[in-house]
């Protein structure tokens, strides 16, 4: 009887570990869905401010979506460089777009 336990216990443990490791995890988020833009080159960064999503692109400047990414519009007024690599949300009054910092 002891011989039987000697073989069954390791086999049971291996089976248990295998089942735990290979059970697929259910993803809690939805997959990415292609939308209508922004079409400004490579997208390097995003910033979210309330219901607004900003995307910083290479060569296209900054794009804004106010409808969860369904539509996008350029918001490049005042930019001196349209290569945007980082964005930060500003709480400064009368600020139209997030602060951007192109790499030099």
PDB file of C-alpha atoms in Angstrom:
ATOM      1  CA  UNK A   1       0.000   0.000   0.000  1.00  0.00           C
ATOM      2  CA  UNK A   2       2.841   2.392   0.828  1.00  0.00           C
ATOM      3  CA  UNK A   3       4.321   1.685  -2.590  1.00  0.00           C
ATOM      4  CA  UNK A   4       1.066   2.747  -4.246  1.00  0.00           C
ATOM      5  CA  UNK A   5       1.006   6.100  -2.371  1.00  0.00           C
ATOM      6  CA  UNK A   6       4.627   6.650  -3.258  1.00  0.00           C
ATOM      7  CA  UNK A   7       3.676   6.755  -6.958  1.00  0.00           C
ATOM      8  CA  UNK A   8       0.194   8.233  -6.743  1.00  0.00           C
ATOM      9  CA  UNK A   9       1.100  11.297  -4.689  1.00  0.00           C
ATOM     10  CA  UNK A  10       3.748  12.660  -7.121  1.00  0.00           C
ATOM     11  CA  UNK A  11       1.507  11.846 -10.094  1.00  0.00           C
ATOM     12  CA  UNK A  12      -1.411  13.668  -8.446  1.00  0.00           C
ATOM     13  CA  UNK A  13       0.748  16.701  -7.654  1.00  0.00           C
ATOM     14  CA  UNK A  14       2.067  16.862 -11.229  1.00  0.00           C
ATOM     15  CA  UNK A  15      -1.481  16.626 -12.581  1.00  0.00           C
ATOM     16  CA  UNK A  16      -2.704  19.326 -10.172  1.00  0.00           C
ATOM     17  CA  UNK A  17       0.110  21.746 -11.055  1.00  0.00           C
ATOM     18  CA  UNK A  18      -0.407  21.112 -14.792  1.00  0.00           C
ATOM     19  CA  UNK A  19      -4.116  21.860 -14.542  1.00  0.00           C
ATOM     20  CA  UNK A  20      -3.503  25.060 -12.577  1.00  0.00           C
ATOM     21  CA  UNK A  21      -0.815  26.302 -14.977  1.00  0.00           C
ATOM     22  CA  UNK A  22      -2.684  25.569 -18.179  1.00  0.00           C
ATOM     23  CA  UNK A  23      -6.176  26.755 -17.310  1.00  0.00           C
ATOM     24  CA  UNK A  24      -6.774  29.718 -19.629  1.00  0.00           C
ATOM     25  CA  UNK A  25      -7.392  32.993 -17.845  1.00  0.00           C
ATOM     26  CA  UNK A  26     -10.405  34.991 -18.880  1.00  0.00           C
ATOM     27  CA  UNK A  27      -9.427  38.468 -20.021  1.00  0.00           C
ATOM     28  CA  UNK A  28     -11.124  41.275 -18.140  1.00  0.00           C
ATOM     29  CA  UNK A  29     -10.716  43.845 -20.899  1.00  0.00           C
ATOM     30  CA  UNK A  30     -12.083  44.180 -24.395  1.00  0.00           C
ATOM     31  CA  UNK A  31      -9.803  43.814 -27.431  1.00  0.00           C
ATOM     32  CA  UNK A  32      -8.617  46.820 -29.412  1.00  0.00           C
ATOM     33  CA  UNK A  33     -10.972  47.907 -32.189  1.00  0.00           C
ATOM     34  CA  UNK A  34      -9.890  49.884 -35.249  1.00  0.00           C
ATOM     35  CA  UNK A  35     -11.475  53.345 -35.411  1.00  0.00           C
ATOM     36  CA  UNK A  36     -11.542  56.245 -37.861  1.00  0.00           C
ATOM     37  CA  UNK A  37      -8.103  57.619 -37.091  1.00  0.00           C
ATOM     38  CA  UNK A  38      -6.162  59.432 -35.980  1.00  0.00           C
ATOM     39  CA  UNK A  39      -4.223  59.375 -39.223  1.00  0.00           C
ATOM     40  CA  UNK A  40      -1.153  61.379 -38.346  1.00  0.00           C
ATOM     41  CA  UNK A  41       1.637  58.827 -38.534  1.00  0.00           C
ATOM     42  CA  UNK A  42       2.826  56.610 -35.728  1.00  0.00           C
ATOM     43  CA  UNK A  43       1.047  57.155 -32.416  1.00  0.00           C
ATOM     44  CA  UNK A  44       3.604  57.598 -29.649  1.00  0.00           C
ATOM     45  CA  UNK A  45       1.456  58.526 -26.668  1.00  0.00           C
ATOM     46  CA  UNK A  46      -2.008  59.020 -25.243  1.00  0.00           C
ATOM     47  CA  UNK A  47      -3.420  61.299 -22.548  1.00  0.00           C
ATOM     48  CA  UNK A  48      -6.910  61.141 -21.073  1.00  0.00           C
ATOM     49  CA  UNK A  49      -8.666  64.105 -19.485  1.00  0.00           C
ATOM     50  CA  UNK A  50     -12.213  63.308 -18.413  1.00  0.00           C
ATOM     51  CA  UNK A  51     -14.039  62.230 -21.583  1.00  0.00           C
ATOM     52  CA  UNK A  52     -11.315  63.504 -23.929  1.00  0.00           C
ATOM     53  CA  UNK A  53      -8.624  61.255 -25.400  1.00  0.00           C
ATOM     54  CA  UNK A  54      -5.517  62.888 -26.870  1.00  0.00           C
ATOM     55  CA  UNK A  55      -3.064  61.084 -29.168  1.00  0.00           C
ATOM     56  CA  UNK A  56       0.428  62.352 -29.900  1.00  0.00           C
ATOM     57  CA  UNK A  57       1.714  61.330 -33.323  1.00  0.00           C
ATOM     58  CA  UNK A  58       4.909  61.459 -35.327  1.00  0.00           C
ATOM     59  CA  UNK A  59       4.465  64.105 -37.967  1.00  0.00           C
ATOM     60  CA  UNK A  60       0.730  64.694 -37.465  1.00  0.00           C
ATOM     61  CA  UNK A  61       0.785  66.520 -34.149  1.00  0.00           C
ATOM     62  CA  UNK A  62      -1.955  66.026 -31.569  1.00  0.00           C
ATOM     63  CA  UNK A  63      -5.395  64.563 -32.208  1.00  0.00           C
ATOM     64  CA  UNK A  64      -8.445  64.798 -29.940  1.00  0.00           C
ATOM     65  CA  UNK A  65     -11.379  62.429 -29.580  1.00  0.00           C
ATOM     66  CA  UNK A  66     -14.339  63.493 -27.450  1.00  0.00           C
ATOM     67  CA  UNK A  67     -16.394  60.363 -28.266  1.00  0.00           C
ATOM     68  CA  UNK A  68     -14.265  57.439 -27.030  1.00  0.00           C
ATOM     69  CA  UNK A  69     -12.183  57.214 -30.206  1.00  0.00           C
ATOM     70  CA  UNK A  70     -15.003  57.091 -32.744  1.00  0.00           C
ATOM     71  CA  UNK A  71     -13.850  60.302 -34.426  1.00  0.00           C
ATOM     72  CA  UNK A  72     -10.678  62.383 -34.190  1.00  0.00           C
ATOM     73  CA  UNK A  73      -9.724  65.978 -35.035  1.00  0.00           C
ATOM     74  CA  UNK A  74      -6.358  67.721 -35.179  1.00  0.00           C
ATOM     75  CA  UNK A  75      -5.653  70.192 -32.385  1.00  0.00           C
ATOM     76  CA  UNK A  76      -2.280  71.530 -33.502  1.00  0.00           C
ATOM     77  CA  UNK A  77      -2.864  75.261 -33.054  1.00  0.00           C
ATOM     78  CA  UNK A  78       0.329  76.822 -31.714  1.00  0.00           C
ATOM     79  CA  UNK A  79       2.565  73.769 -32.103  1.00  0.00           C
ATOM     80  CA  UNK A  80       6.043  74.428 -33.467  1.00  0.00           C
ATOM     81  CA  UNK A  81       6.829  70.741 -33.981  1.00  0.00           C
ATOM     82  CA  UNK A  82       4.361  68.053 -35.090  1.00  0.00           C
ATOM     83  CA  UNK A  83       6.436  65.146 -33.748  1.00  0.00           C
ATOM     84  CA  UNK A  84       4.841  64.447 -30.364  1.00  0.00           C
ATOM     85  CA  UNK A  85       6.439  61.835 -28.110  1.00  0.00           C
ATOM     86  CA  UNK A  86       4.793  62.600 -24.757  1.00  0.00           C
ATOM     87  CA  UNK A  87       1.656  64.281 -23.429  1.00  0.00           C
ATOM     88  CA  UNK A  88       0.619  65.515 -20.000  1.00  0.00           C
ATOM     89  CA  UNK A  89      -2.786  66.814 -18.963  1.00  0.00           C
ATOM     90  CA  UNK A  90      -2.792  70.425 -17.757  1.00  0.00           C
ATOM     91  CA  UNK A  91      -5.226  71.918 -15.266  1.00  0.00           C
ATOM     92  CA  UNK A  92      -4.283  75.469 -16.306  1.00  0.00           C
ATOM     93  CA  UNK A  93      -7.376  77.589 -17.114  1.00  0.00           C
ATOM     94  CA  UNK A  94      -7.880  78.364 -20.824  1.00  0.00           C
ATOM     95  CA  UNK A  95      -5.503  75.572 -21.872  1.00  0.00           C
ATOM     96  CA  UNK A  96      -6.909  74.069 -25.084  1.00  0.00           C
ATOM     97  CA  UNK A  97      -4.701  70.969 -25.417  1.00  0.00           C
ATOM     98  CA  UNK A  98      -2.478  68.913 -23.127  1.00  0.00           C
ATOM     99  CA  UNK A  99       1.105  70.025 -22.738  1.00  0.00           C
ATOM    100  CA  UNK A 100       3.364  68.313 -25.259  1.00  0.00           C
ATOM    101  CA  UNK A 101       7.099  67.907 -25.383  1.00  0.00           C
ATOM    102  CA  UNK A 102       8.793  66.906 -28.663  1.00  0.00           C
ATOM    103  CA  UNK A 103      12.189  65.241 -28.413  1.00  0.00           C
ATOM    104  CA  UNK A 104      15.035  67.440 -29.636  1.00  0.00           C
TER     105      UNK A 104
END
